[in-house]
Coordinates of C-alpha atoms in Angstrom, one line a residue:
X1 CA 136.0 102.2 111.0
X2 CA 138.8 99.8 110.1
X3 CA 138.5 98.2 113.6
X4 CA 134.8 97.8 113.2
X5 CA 135.2 96.1 109.8
X6 CA 137.8 93.8 111.3
X7 CA 135.6 92.6 114.1
X8 CA 132.7 92.1 111.7
X9 CA 135.0 90.0 109.5
X10 CA 136.1 87.9 112.5
X11 CA 132.4 87.4 113.5
X12 CA 131.5 86.1 110.1
X13 CA 134.5 83.7 110.2
X14 CA 133.3 82.4 113.5
X15 CA 129.6 82.1 112.6
X16 CA 130.0 80.4 109.2
X17 CA 131.2 77.1 110.6
X18 CA 128.4 77.2 113.2
X19 CA 125.8 78.0 110.4
X20 CA 127.3 75.1 108.3
X21 CA 126.7 72.6 111.1
X22 CA 123.2 73.9 112.0
X23 CA 122.1 73.6 108.4
X24 CA 123.1 70.0 108.0
X25 CA 126.8 70.1 107.2
X26 CA 126.6 68.7 103.7
X27 CA 128.5 69.7 100.6
X28 CA 125.2 71.1 99.2
X29 CA 124.8 73.3 102.3
X30 CA 128.3 74.6 101.9
X31 CA 127.6 75.4 98.3
X32 CA 124.4 77.2 99.2
X33 CA 126.1 79.2 101.9
X34 CA 128.8 80.4 99.5
X35 CA 126.4 81.2 96.6
X36 CA 123.2 82.4 98.3
X37 CA 123.8 83.6 101.8
X38 CA 124.8 87.2 100.8
X39 CA 121.6 87.5 98.7
X40 CA 119.4 86.0 101.5
X41 CA 120.9 88.4 104.1
X42 CA 120.2 91.3 101.8
X43 CA 116.5 90.5 101.4
X44 CA 116.4 89.6 105.1
X45 CA 117.5 93.1 105.9
X46 CA 114.8 94.5 103.7
X47 CA 112.1 92.3 105.3
X48 CA 113.2 93.4 108.8
X49 CA 112.9 97.0 107.6
X50 CA 109.4 96.4 106.3
X51 CA 108.4 94.6 109.4
X52 CA 109.5 97.4 111.7
X53 CA 108.0 100.1 109.7
X54 CA 104.6 98.4 109.2
X55 CA 104.4 97.6 112.9
X56 CA 105.1 101.3 113.6
X57 CA 102.2 102.3 111.3
X58 CA 99.9 99.8 112.9
X59 CA 100.7 101.1 116.4
X60 CA 100.1 104.7 115.3
X61 CA 96.9 103.6 113.6
X62 CA 97.6 105.6 110.4
X63 CA 95.7 105.6 107.1
X64 CA 96.9 106.1 103.5
X65 CA 95.1 109.4 103.6
X66 CA 96.9 110.6 106.7
X67 CA 100.2 109.7 105.1
X68 CA 99.3 111.5 101.9
X69 CA 98.3 114.6 103.8
X70 CA 101.7 114.6 105.6
X71 CA 103.3 114.4 102.1
X72 CA 101.2 117.4 101.0
X73 CA 102.5 119.4 104.0
X74 CA 106.1 118.6 103.0
X75 CA 105.9 119.2 99.3
X76 CA 102.8 121.3 98.5
X77 CA 104.2 122.9 95.3
X78 CA 106.0 119.9 93.9
X79 CA 104.5 118.1 90.9
X80 CA 102.5 115.0 91.9
X81 CA 101.3 114.1 88.4
X82 CA 102.5 114.8 84.9
X83 CA 99.8 113.9 82.4
X84 CA 99.7 114.7 78.7
X85 CA 101.2 118.2 78.9
X86 CA 99.7 119.1 82.2
X87 CA 100.8 118.8 85.8
X88 CA 99.1 118.7 89.2
X89 CA 100.9 119.7 92.4
X90 CA 100.3 117.9 95.7
X91 CA 98.5 120.9 97.0
X92 CA 96.1 121.0 93.9
X93 CA 95.4 117.2 94.1
X94 CA 94.6 117.5 97.8
X95 CA 92.3 120.5 97.2
X96 CA 90.4 118.6 94.5
X97 CA 90.2 115.5 96.7
X98 CA 88.7 117.6 99.5
X99 CA 86.1 118.8 97.1
X100 CA 85.2 115.2 96.2
X101 CA 85.0 114.3 99.9
X102 CA 82.8 117.3 100.8
X103 CA 80.5 116.7 97.8
X104 CA 79.8 113.0 98.5
X105 CA 79.4 113.5 102.2
X106 CA 76.7 116.2 101.5
X107 CA 74.9 113.6 99.4
X108 CA 74.7 111.3 102.4
X109 CA 77.5 108.8 101.7
X110 CA 79.2 107.6 104.9
X111 CA 82.0 105.3 106.0
X112 CA 81.7 101.8 104.6
X113 CA 79.6 102.9 101.5
X114 CA 81.1 102.2 98.1
X115 CA 81.3 104.2 94.9
X116 CA 82.2 102.5 91.6
X117 CA 84.8 104.4 89.5
X118 CA 84.5 103.7 85.8
X119 CA 87.1 106.1 84.7
X120 CA 89.7 106.3 81.9
X121 CA 93.3 106.6 82.8
X122 CA 94.0 110.0 84.3
X123 CA 95.0 111.6 87.6
X124 CA 91.3 112.0 88.3
X125 CA 91.0 108.4 89.3
X126 CA 93.4 108.9 92.2
X127 CA 91.8 112.2 93.1
X128 CA 88.4 110.5 93.4
X129 CA 89.5 107.5 95.4
X130 CA 91.7 109.6 97.8
X131 CA 88.8 112.1 98.2
X132 CA 86.3 109.3 99.0
X133 CA 88.8 107.7 101.4
X134 CA 88.9 110.9 103.4
X135 CA 85.2 110.2 104.4
X136 CA 85.7 106.5 104.7
X137 CA 84.0 105.6 101.5
X138 CA 85.4 102.6 99.5
X139 CA 86.3 103.1 95.8
X140 CA 85.7 100.2 93.4
X141 CA 88.3 100.6 90.6
X142 CA 86.4 99.2 87.7
X143 CA 88.4 98.0 84.6
X144 CA 87.3 100.4 81.9
X145 CA 87.7 97.7 79.3
X146 CA 84.8 95.7 80.8
X147 CA 81.5 95.4 79.0
X148 CA 78.1 93.8 79.6
X149 CA 78.0 91.0 82.3
X150 CA 81.5 91.6 83.8
X151 CA 80.8 95.3 84.1
X152 CA 77.4 94.8 85.7
X153 CA 79.0 92.2 88.1
X154 CA 81.9 94.5 89.1
X155 CA 79.5 97.3 90.0
X156 CA 76.9 95.1 91.8
X157 CA 79.3 92.8 93.7
X158 CA 80.8 95.9 95.3
X159 CA 77.4 97.1 96.5
X160 CA 78.1 100.5 95.0
X161 CA 75.7 103.2 96.0
X162 CA 76.9 105.5 93.2
X163 CA 78.8 105.4 90.0
X164 CA 81.3 107.9 88.5
X165 CA 81.8 107.3 84.8
X166 CA 84.0 109.0 82.2
X167 CA 81.9 110.7 79.6
X168 CA 83.8 108.8 76.8
X169 CA 82.6 105.5 78.4
X170 CA 79.0 106.4 78.7
X171 CA 77.7 105.4 75.3
X172 CA 79.8 102.3 74.7
X173 CA 80.2 100.8 78.2
X174 CA 77.7 102.2 80.7
X175 CA 74.5 102.9 78.9
X176 CA 74.1 99.4 77.5
X177 CA 74.0 98.0 81.1
X178 CA 72.3 100.9 82.8
X179 CA 69.0 99.0 83.0
X180 CA 70.7 96.2 85.0
X181 CA 71.7 98.6 87.8
X182 CA 68.2 99.3 89.0
X183 CA 69.3 99.7 92.6
X184 CA 71.2 102.8 91.7
X185 CA 69.0 105.8 90.8
X186 CA 69.9 108.3 88.1
X187 CA 70.6 110.8 90.9
X188 CA 73.6 108.7 92.0
X189 CA 75.1 108.3 88.5
X190 CA 77.8 110.9 87.9
X191 CA 79.6 111.8 84.7
X192 CA 83.2 113.0 84.7
X193 CA 83.4 115.1 81.6
X194 CA 86.9 116.4 81.8
X195 CA 85.6 119.3 79.7
X196 CA 84.5 117.0 76.9
X197 CA 81.1 116.1 75.6
X198 CA 79.9 113.2 73.6
X199 CA 76.7 113.2 71.6
X200 CA 74.2 110.3 71.2
X201 CA 72.0 109.5 68.2
X202 CA 69.3 111.9 69.3
X203 CA 71.9 114.7 69.2
X204 CA 71.6 115.3 72.9
X205 CA 74.5 115.2 75.2
X206 CA 74.4 112.0 77.3
X207 CA 76.1 113.9 80.1
X208 CA 73.0 116.0 80.7
X209 CA 71.1 112.9 81.7
X210 CA 73.3 112.6 84.7
X211 CA 75.1 115.1 87.0
X212 CA 78.4 116.3 85.8
X213 CA 80.4 115.8 88.9
X214 CA 83.6 117.6 88.0
X215 CA 81.5 120.7 87.2
X216 CA 79.5 120.5 90.4
X217 CA 82.4 120.0 92.8
X218 CA 84.0 123.2 91.4
X219 CA 80.9 125.1 92.4
X220 CA 81.0 124.0 96.0
X221 CA 81.1 127.0 98.4
X222 CA 81.9 124.9 101.4
X223 CA 84.5 122.1 101.0
X224 CA 84.7 121.2 104.7
X225 CA 83.7 117.7 105.7
X226 CA 83.5 115.6 108.9
X227 CA 86.3 113.0 109.1
X228 CA 85.3 109.6 110.4
X229 CA 87.5 107.8 112.9
X230 CA 90.4 106.4 110.9
X231 CA 91.5 102.8 111.3
X232 CA 94.6 101.0 110.0
X233 CA 92.3 98.0 109.0
X234 CA 89.6 100.0 107.1
X235 CA 89.0 99.0 103.5
X236 CA 89.9 101.7 101.1
X237 CA 89.7 100.1 97.6
X238 CA 88.2 97.2 95.7
X239 CA 90.5 96.1 92.9
X240 CA 89.2 93.4 90.6
X241 CA 91.0 90.2 89.7
X242 CA 90.0 87.3 87.5
X243 CA 87.4 85.0 89.1
X244 CA 87.0 81.2 89.1
X245 CA 83.3 81.6 88.4
X246 CA 84.1 83.5 85.2
X247 CA 83.4 87.0 86.6
X248 CA 85.8 89.4 88.3
X249 CA 86.5 89.2 92.0
X250 CA 86.6 92.3 94.1
X251 CA 89.7 92.1 96.3
X252 CA 89.7 94.0 99.6
X253 CA 92.5 96.5 99.8
X254 CA 92.7 97.9 103.4
X255 CA 94.9 100.7 104.7
X256 CA 97.2 98.1 106.1
X257 CA 97.7 96.4 102.8
X258 CA 98.2 99.6 100.8
X259 CA 100.6 101.0 103.3
X260 CA 102.6 97.8 103.5
X261 CA 102.9 97.8 99.7
X262 CA 104.2 101.3 99.8
X263 CA 106.7 100.6 102.5
X264 CA 107.9 97.4 100.8
X265 CA 108.7 99.1 97.5
X266 CA 110.2 102.1 99.2
X267 CA 112.6 99.7 101.0
X268 CA 113.5 98.0 97.7
X269 CA 113.5 101.1 95.3
X270 CA 114.8 103.6 97.8
X271 CA 112.4 106.2 96.3
X272 CA 112.6 109.8 97.2
X273 CA 110.8 113.0 96.3
X274 CA 113.3 113.4 93.5
X275 CA 112.0 110.3 91.7
X276 CA 109.6 110.5 88.7
X277 CA 107.9 107.3 87.9
X278 CA 106.6 106.7 84.4
X279 CA 103.8 104.2 84.1
X280 CA 102.4 102.9 80.8
X281 CA 99.8 100.8 82.7
X282 CA 96.2 101.7 83.7
X283 CA 95.7 103.0 87.3
X284 CA 93.0 100.3 88.0
X285 CA 95.9 97.8 87.6
X286 CA 97.7 97.1 90.8
X287 CA 101.2 97.6 89.3
X288 CA 100.5 101.2 88.5
X289 CA 97.7 101.9 90.9
X290 CA 99.4 100.4 94.0
X291 CA 103.2 100.1 93.4
X292 CA 103.5 103.4 91.7
X293 CA 100.8 105.5 93.4
X294 CA 101.8 104.5 96.9
X295 CA 105.3 105.9 96.3
X296 CA 103.6 109.2 95.1
X297 CA 101.2 109.4 98.1
X298 CA 103.8 108.5 100.8
X299 CA 107.2 109.4 99.5
X300 CA 106.5 112.5 97.4
X301 CA 107.5 111.0 94.1
X302 CA 105.9 112.3 90.9
X303 CA 104.0 109.9 88.6
X304 CA 104.0 110.6 84.8
X305 CA 101.7 108.9 82.4
X306 CA 99.3 109.2 79.5
X307 CA 95.8 108.0 78.9
X308 CA 96.9 105.1 76.6
X309 CA 100.3 103.4 76.2
X310 CA 102.1 104.4 73.0
X311 CA 105.2 102.3 72.0
X312 CA 106.2 104.8 69.3
X313 CA 106.1 107.7 71.7
X314 CA 107.5 105.9 74.7
X315 CA 111.1 107.2 74.7
X316 CA 109.9 110.7 73.9
X317 CA 107.6 110.5 76.9
X318 CA 110.4 109.2 79.1
X319 CA 112.7 112.0 78.1
X320 CA 110.2 114.8 78.4
X321 CA 109.0 113.6 81.8
X322 CA 112.5 113.2 83.1
X323 CA 111.5 109.8 84.5
X324 CA 114.0 108.1 86.8
X325 CA 112.2 104.7 86.6
X326 CA 109.3 103.1 84.8
X327 CA 106.9 100.3 85.6
X328 CA 106.5 97.6 82.9
X329 CA 104.8 94.4 81.9
X330 CA 106.6 91.9 79.6
X331 CA 104.3 92.7 76.7
X332 CA 105.2 96.4 76.9
X333 CA 108.9 95.7 76.9
X334 CA 108.4 93.6 73.7
X335 CA 106.4 96.4 72.0
X336 CA 109.1 98.9 72.9
X337 CA 111.9 96.7 71.7
X338 CA 110.2 96.2 68.3
X339 CA 110.2 99.9 67.6
X340 CA 112.8 101.4 65.3
X341 CA 116.0 102.7 66.9
X342 CA 115.8 106.4 67.9
X343 CA 118.3 108.8 69.5
X344 CA 115.8 109.4 72.3
X345 CA 115.9 105.8 73.6
X346 CA 119.2 106.4 75.4
X347 CA 118.7 110.1 76.3
X348 CA 117.0 109.4 79.6
X349 CA 117.6 109.6 83.3
X350 CA 116.4 106.1 84.3
X351 CA 118.1 104.5 87.2
X352 CA 115.9 101.3 87.2
X353 CA 112.8 99.7 85.8
X354 CA 110.3 97.6 87.8
X355 CA 107.7 95.1 86.7
X356 CA 106.8 91.6 85.7
X357 CA 107.1 89.4 82.7
X358 CA 110.4 90.4 81.1
X359 CA 111.5 87.3 79.2
X360 CA 114.9 85.9 79.7
X361 CA 115.5 85.9 75.9
X362 CA 114.9 89.7 75.8
X363 CA 116.4 90.6 79.2
X364 CA 120.0 91.3 78.3
X365 CA 119.5 92.9 74.9
X366 CA 116.7 95.1 76.3
X367 CA 118.9 96.5 79.0
X368 CA 121.9 97.0 76.7
X369 CA 120.0 98.6 73.8
X370 CA 118.3 101.1 76.1
X371 CA 121.2 101.5 78.5
X372 CA 119.1 100.7 81.6
X373 CA 121.3 100.3 84.7
X374 CA 119.0 98.0 86.7
X375 CA 115.9 95.9 86.4
X376 CA 113.8 94.7 89.3
X377 CA 111.6 91.8 88.1
X378 CA 108.9 90.9 90.6
X379 CA 106.2 88.3 91.2
X380 CA 103.0 88.9 93.2
X381 CA 99.3 89.5 93.0
X382 CA 97.0 92.3 94.0
X383 CA 95.5 90.5 97.0
X384 CA 98.0 87.7 97.7
X385 CA 100.7 87.4 100.3
X386 CA 103.1 85.2 98.2
X387 CA 105.2 88.0 96.7
X388 CA 108.9 88.1 95.8
X389 CA 111.4 90.2 93.8
X390 CA 114.6 89.5 91.9
X391 CA 117.2 91.8 93.6
X392 CA 120.2 90.0 92.0
X393 CA 119.7 90.8 88.3
X394 CA 119.4 87.0 87.5
X395 CA 118.1 87.0 83.9
X396 CA 114.5 85.7 83.7
X397 CA 114.0 85.2 87.4
X398 CA 110.9 86.8 88.9
X399 CA 112.3 86.5 92.5
X400 CA 113.7 83.9 94.8
X401 CA 113.2 81.9 98.0
X402 CA 115.9 80.9 100.4
X403 CA 117.0 77.3 100.3
X404 CA 118.9 77.9 103.6
X405 CA 116.1 79.5 105.5
X406 CA 112.9 78.6 103.7
X407 CA 110.6 79.1 106.6
X408 CA 111.7 82.8 107.0
X409 CA 110.8 83.8 103.5
X410 CA 107.2 84.5 102.4
X411 CA 107.0 82.2 99.3
X412 CA 107.0 78.4 98.9
X413 CA 106.5 76.1 96.0
X414 CA 104.4 73.0 96.6
X415 CA 103.7 70.0 94.3
X416 CA 100.4 69.8 92.4
X417 CA 98.9 67.1 90.1
X418 CA 98.0 67.7 86.4
X419 CA 94.6 69.1 87.5
X420 CA 96.3 71.6 89.8
X421 CA 95.3 69.9 93.1
X422 CA 97.7 70.0 96.0
X423 CA 99.7 66.8 96.5
X424 CA 100.0 65.7 100.1
X425 CA 102.3 63.2 101.9
X426 CA 101.3 60.5 104.4
X427 CA 100.9 63.0 107.2
X428 CA 98.4 65.0 105.1
X429 CA 100.5 68.1 104.5
X430 CA 101.8 69.5 101.2
X431 CA 105.0 68.3 99.5
X432 CA 107.5 71.1 98.9
X433 CA 109.2 71.2 95.5
X434 CA 112.9 70.5 94.9
X435 CA 114.9 72.5 92.4
X436 CA 113.7 71.9 88.8
X437 CA 110.2 70.7 90.0
X438 CA 107.3 73.0 89.0
X439 CA 104.9 73.8 91.7
X440 CA 102.2 76.2 92.8
X441 CA 103.2 79.3 94.7
X442 CA 101.7 79.5 98.2
X443 CA 102.1 82.0 101.0
X444 CA 101.6 81.2 104.7
X445 CA 98.8 83.3 106.2
X446 CA 99.5 85.1 109.5
X447 CA 96.4 87.0 110.5
X448 CA 97.9 89.9 112.4
X449 CA 100.9 90.5 110.1
X450 CA 100.4 93.2 107.4
X451 CA 102.7 91.4 105.0
X452 CA 101.5 87.8 105.5
X453 CA 97.8 88.2 106.1
X454 CA 95.1 87.6 103.4
X455 CA 92.2 90.0 103.4
X456 CA 90.3 88.1 100.7
X457 CA 87.4 89.3 98.6
X458 CA 84.0 90.9 99.0
X459 CA 82.5 87.5 98.1
X460 CA 83.3 85.2 101.1
X461 CA 83.0 82.0 99.0
X462 CA 85.7 83.3 96.7
X463 CA 88.0 84.0 99.7
X464 CA 87.7 80.4 100.9
X465 CA 88.6 79.0 97.4
X466 CA 92.0 80.7 97.7
X467 CA 92.8 79.3 101.1
X468 CA 94.4 75.9 101.7
X469 CA 94.6 74.2 105.1
X470 CA 97.3 71.9 106.5
X471 CA 99.9 73.1 104.1
X472 CA 103.1 73.2 106.1
X473 CA 101.8 71.6 109.2
X474 CA 98.4 70.6 110.6
X475 CA 96.1 73.5 111.3
X476 CA 97.9 76.2 109.3
X477 CA 96.5 78.3 106.4
X478 CA 98.1 79.4 103.2
X479 CA 97.1 81.5 100.2
X480 CA 96.9 79.7 96.9
X481 CA 98.3 81.9 94.1
X482 CA 97.1 79.8 91.1
X483 CA 100.5 80.2 89.5
X484 CA 103.1 77.6 88.6
X485 CA 106.7 78.5 89.1
X486 CA 109.9 76.5 89.1
X487 CA 113.0 76.9 91.3
X488 CA 116.7 76.5 90.3
X489 CA 119.5 75.2 92.6
X490 CA 120.0 78.6 94.1
X491 CA 116.3 79.2 94.8
X492 CA 115.7 81.6 92.0
X493 CA 112.1 81.4 90.8
X494 CA 111.0 81.4 87.2
X495 CA 107.4 81.8 86.1
X496 CA 106.0 78.8 84.2
X497 CA 102.2 79.1 83.8
X498 CA 98.8 79.8 85.3
X499 CA 97.0 76.9 86.8
X500 CA 93.2 76.5 86.7
X501 CA 90.8 78.2 84.4
X502 CA 92.8 81.4 83.6
X503 CA 95.6 82.5 81.3
X504 CA 97.4 85.8 81.0
X505 CA 97.3 88.0 77.9
X506 CA 98.2 91.7 77.3
X507 CA 99.0 92.0 81.0
X508 CA 95.5 90.9 82.1
X509 CA 94.3 87.6 83.6
X510 CA 91.6 86.1 81.3
X511 CA 89.0 83.8 82.8
X512 CA 88.2 81.0 80.5
X513 CA 84.8 80.4 82.2
X514 CA 83.9 84.1 81.6
X515 CA 84.6 83.8 77.9
X516 CA 82.8 80.5 77.6
X517 CA 79.8 81.9 79.3
X518 CA 79.6 84.7 76.8
X519 CA 80.1 82.4 73.8
X520 CA 77.8 79.5 74.9
X521 CA 74.4 81.0 73.9
X522 CA 75.9 82.5 70.7
X523 CA 77.1 79.1 69.5
X524 CA 73.7 77.5 70.0
X525 CA 74.6 76.0 73.4
X526 CA 77.1 73.7 71.8
X527 CA 80.2 72.5 73.6
X528 CA 82.8 75.2 73.7
X529 CA 86.1 75.3 75.7
X530 CA 88.5 78.2 75.9
X531 CA 92.2 78.0 76.7
X532 CA 95.4 79.9 76.2
X533 CA 97.9 79.1 73.5
X534 CA 101.5 80.2 73.0
X535 CA 102.4 82.4 70.0
X536 CA 105.9 83.3 68.7
X537 CA 106.9 86.9 69.4
X538 CA 104.2 87.2 72.0
X539 CA 104.3 87.2 75.8
X540 CA 101.6 85.4 77.7
X541 CA 99.0 83.2 76.0
X542 CA 96.5 84.1 73.3
X543 CA 92.9 82.9 73.6
X544 CA 91.6 80.0 71.5
X545 CA 88.1 78.7 71.6
X546 CA 87.3 75.2 70.4
X547 CA 83.7 74.7 69.3
X548 CA 81.9 71.5 68.6
X549 CA 80.2 72.3 65.3
X550 CA 79.3 68.8 64.1
X551 CA 76.2 70.2 62.2
X552 CA 78.2 72.9 60.4
X553 CA 75.6 75.4 61.3
X554 CA 77.6 77.9 63.4
X555 CA 76.6 81.5 62.8
X556 CA 80.0 83.1 62.8
X557 CA 78.7 86.6 62.2
X558 CA 76.5 86.4 65.3
X559 CA 79.3 85.0 67.4
X560 CA 81.6 87.8 66.3
X561 CA 79.1 90.4 67.2
X562 CA 78.5 88.8 70.7
X563 CA 82.3 88.6 71.3
X564 CA 83.0 92.2 70.2
X565 CA 80.1 93.5 72.3
X566 CA 80.5 91.6 75.5
X567 CA 84.2 90.9 76.0
X568 CA 87.1 93.2 76.7
X569 CA 89.7 93.4 73.9
X570 CA 92.2 91.3 75.8
X571 CA 89.6 88.6 76.6
X572 CA 88.5 88.0 73.0
X573 CA 89.7 84.7 71.6
X574 CA 92.2 85.3 68.8
X575 CA 91.5 81.9 67.3
X576 CA 88.3 79.8 66.8
X577 CA 88.7 76.1 66.1
X578 CA 85.6 74.4 64.8
X579 CA 85.5 70.6 65.4
X580 CA 83.3 67.7 64.2
X581 CA 82.7 64.5 66.0
X582 CA 86.2 63.2 65.4
X583 CA 87.0 60.6 68.1
X584 CA 90.4 62.1 68.6
X585 CA 88.9 65.2 70.2
X586 CA 85.8 63.8 71.9
X587 CA 85.4 61.9 75.1
X588 CA 83.1 58.9 75.4
X589 CA 80.4 61.3 76.5
X590 CA 80.9 63.5 73.4
X591 CA 82.6 66.3 75.3
X592 CA 85.6 68.0 73.8
X593 CA 89.0 66.7 75.1
X594 CA 90.5 69.9 76.5
X595 CA 93.9 68.2 77.3
X596 CA 94.4 67.2 73.6
X597 CA 93.4 70.6 72.3
X598 CA 95.6 72.5 74.8
X599 CA 98.5 70.3 73.9
X600 CA 98.2 71.1 70.2
X601 CA 97.5 74.7 70.9
X602 CA 97.9 76.9 67.8
X603 CA 101.3 75.9 66.5
X604 CA 100.6 72.1 66.3
X605 CA 97.2 72.2 64.7
X606 CA 97.4 69.5 62.0
X607 CA 97.6 71.0 58.5
X608 CA 94.5 69.1 57.4
X609 CA 92.5 70.9 60.1
X610 CA 93.7 74.5 59.4
X611 CA 90.7 75.3 57.2
X612 CA 88.5 74.9 60.3
X613 CA 90.6 77.5 62.2
X614 CA 89.7 81.2 62.2
X615 CA 91.8 84.1 63.4
X616 CA 90.7 87.5 64.7
X617 CA 91.7 90.3 62.3
X618 CA 92.6 93.3 64.5
X619 CA 91.7 95.8 61.8
X620 CA 88.3 94.6 60.8
X621 CA 87.4 93.0 64.2
X622 CA 86.2 89.9 62.2
X623 CA 87.2 86.2 62.2
X624 CA 88.9 85.2 59.0
X625 CA 89.7 81.7 57.8
X626 CA 93.2 80.3 58.3
X627 CA 95.5 78.7 55.8
X628 CA 99.1 77.7 55.7
X629 CA 100.2 81.1 54.4
X630 CA 98.3 83.0 57.1
X631 CA 99.7 80.7 59.8
X632 CA 103.2 81.3 58.6
X633 CA 102.7 85.1 58.7
X634 CA 101.5 84.7 62.3
X635 CA 104.6 82.6 63.1
X636 CA 106.9 85.1 61.5
X637 CA 105.3 88.0 63.3
X638 CA 104.0 89.7 60.1
X639 CA 100.4 89.4 61.4
X640 CA 100.4 91.0 64.8
X641 CA 98.0 90.8 67.8

């Protein structure tokens, strides 16, 4: 062993001067070799492992279902899910998934068909999509917060032939849009009751209008089904992301993508069947629904969660579940940290936490207070190929790219103008950012590589909008993330902002055009623009809507009803700013100046304009008029959102 280490040491001593010369031989190169080479080699080893394993899966033509069934064979009696006092073993989940597969196949659904799953957070969501995948049917994981037009769009864009809806969502979410889903007959609408019933105004159970699927699958005498030919490139899921048109985009999640995500995070997390992953996030969300669930399906981990996140019960849940890691978003970390100190917050078995959005200002104190050994902050998107992770515990960094070997790593920053358009050089290719220069994240698309390919969306035109050409050289293709990051001298990456017409709030991407489209008729077709604004004590950006109300005739009550009825809670503007025809805020064509309004945001609204600003009261769900006292309470964190 000593001899082996000796020869490795001599090899490094020999190779370093050669590497120094090959990389340019400057003082900066020497500095980068000393400070970043070990880190780059560590991730390089991870990438090689991912590449070898994904190529093996591709060669064997496996599916996520076949991998799950192998896990069931290994660990039939182990807990797969812990959920609100109950647990499901791998054997039990597989049995229920088989019932789902047999039921829908008997109804005539076949490979390539789609079922929209409008389900609350529970193990049932995974049971349904795994069961449907067994017969080649695609599951559309619909965000259960959606209402009205976005909900209709999510179901119709996926060409769903059936809908499975939680009974608790029937009255509030599904029934108001049922008439707009005419292509789906009542016989293909299914209610998942979970043993609960909810009555409507006529004192009749809404569930009886549709088939109660969880009751019917239990009555099946024959749960056998015919398996279609599996394919590594079959689509398994549609997961929805914010759309440039204002409506959600259905991202294609193929076996290859899901499996590569599972392999990637297994290489990083070193997960085993002994791990218990706690997730406070909904399963339609890719952080929980992909990062967490793939470790369960393929590595035999257990996932523990509850229907809704509770900051006050968080550490009690962690302790009782015996979690070894949890998945977070920055907002959740802030909510947890704001809770009173308890003895339970350090009585845990956590070995790491994984997620996105943990602020640099909170990073160190969060880990110290809760005695968390390790945090893995990541950057990525559901459908994108430009993903990275911070393996070095650099506070505030969401990942890194190599400055020594930039072409080897999957993420690059390129310069954009103030409108978010790519800046190109004299040769027509993009200009890479230097340290300290903000730029958009892009990822080179390699069609046959599971890690670097981009499978796009159901809507082909949306796919094309996310692809740039001639990025690194003429003829190449790259995925456009829509996110602005900045790189430091060592190549560590720090999230800066969203580009384009979206902002992030409560862990969700909010489309400004979607919100504007809902508000436009309700404000009497006046000019309205929506944008994100920064707030103290809050992660992400809160929504603000500026409305041209020069006639002072806005019906605020009507607008409030429309917003509450049609927008998910995270998409509702927290501030309304009513404007007259002041030249400072109007263009020469009498349009609102978005740049000026975004610059002022919330914090810099002039004092004389505060009386025309309204804030959303979370208790009454009404907009109340702002004044200096209220503004100060928001700044001090006394009024919370």
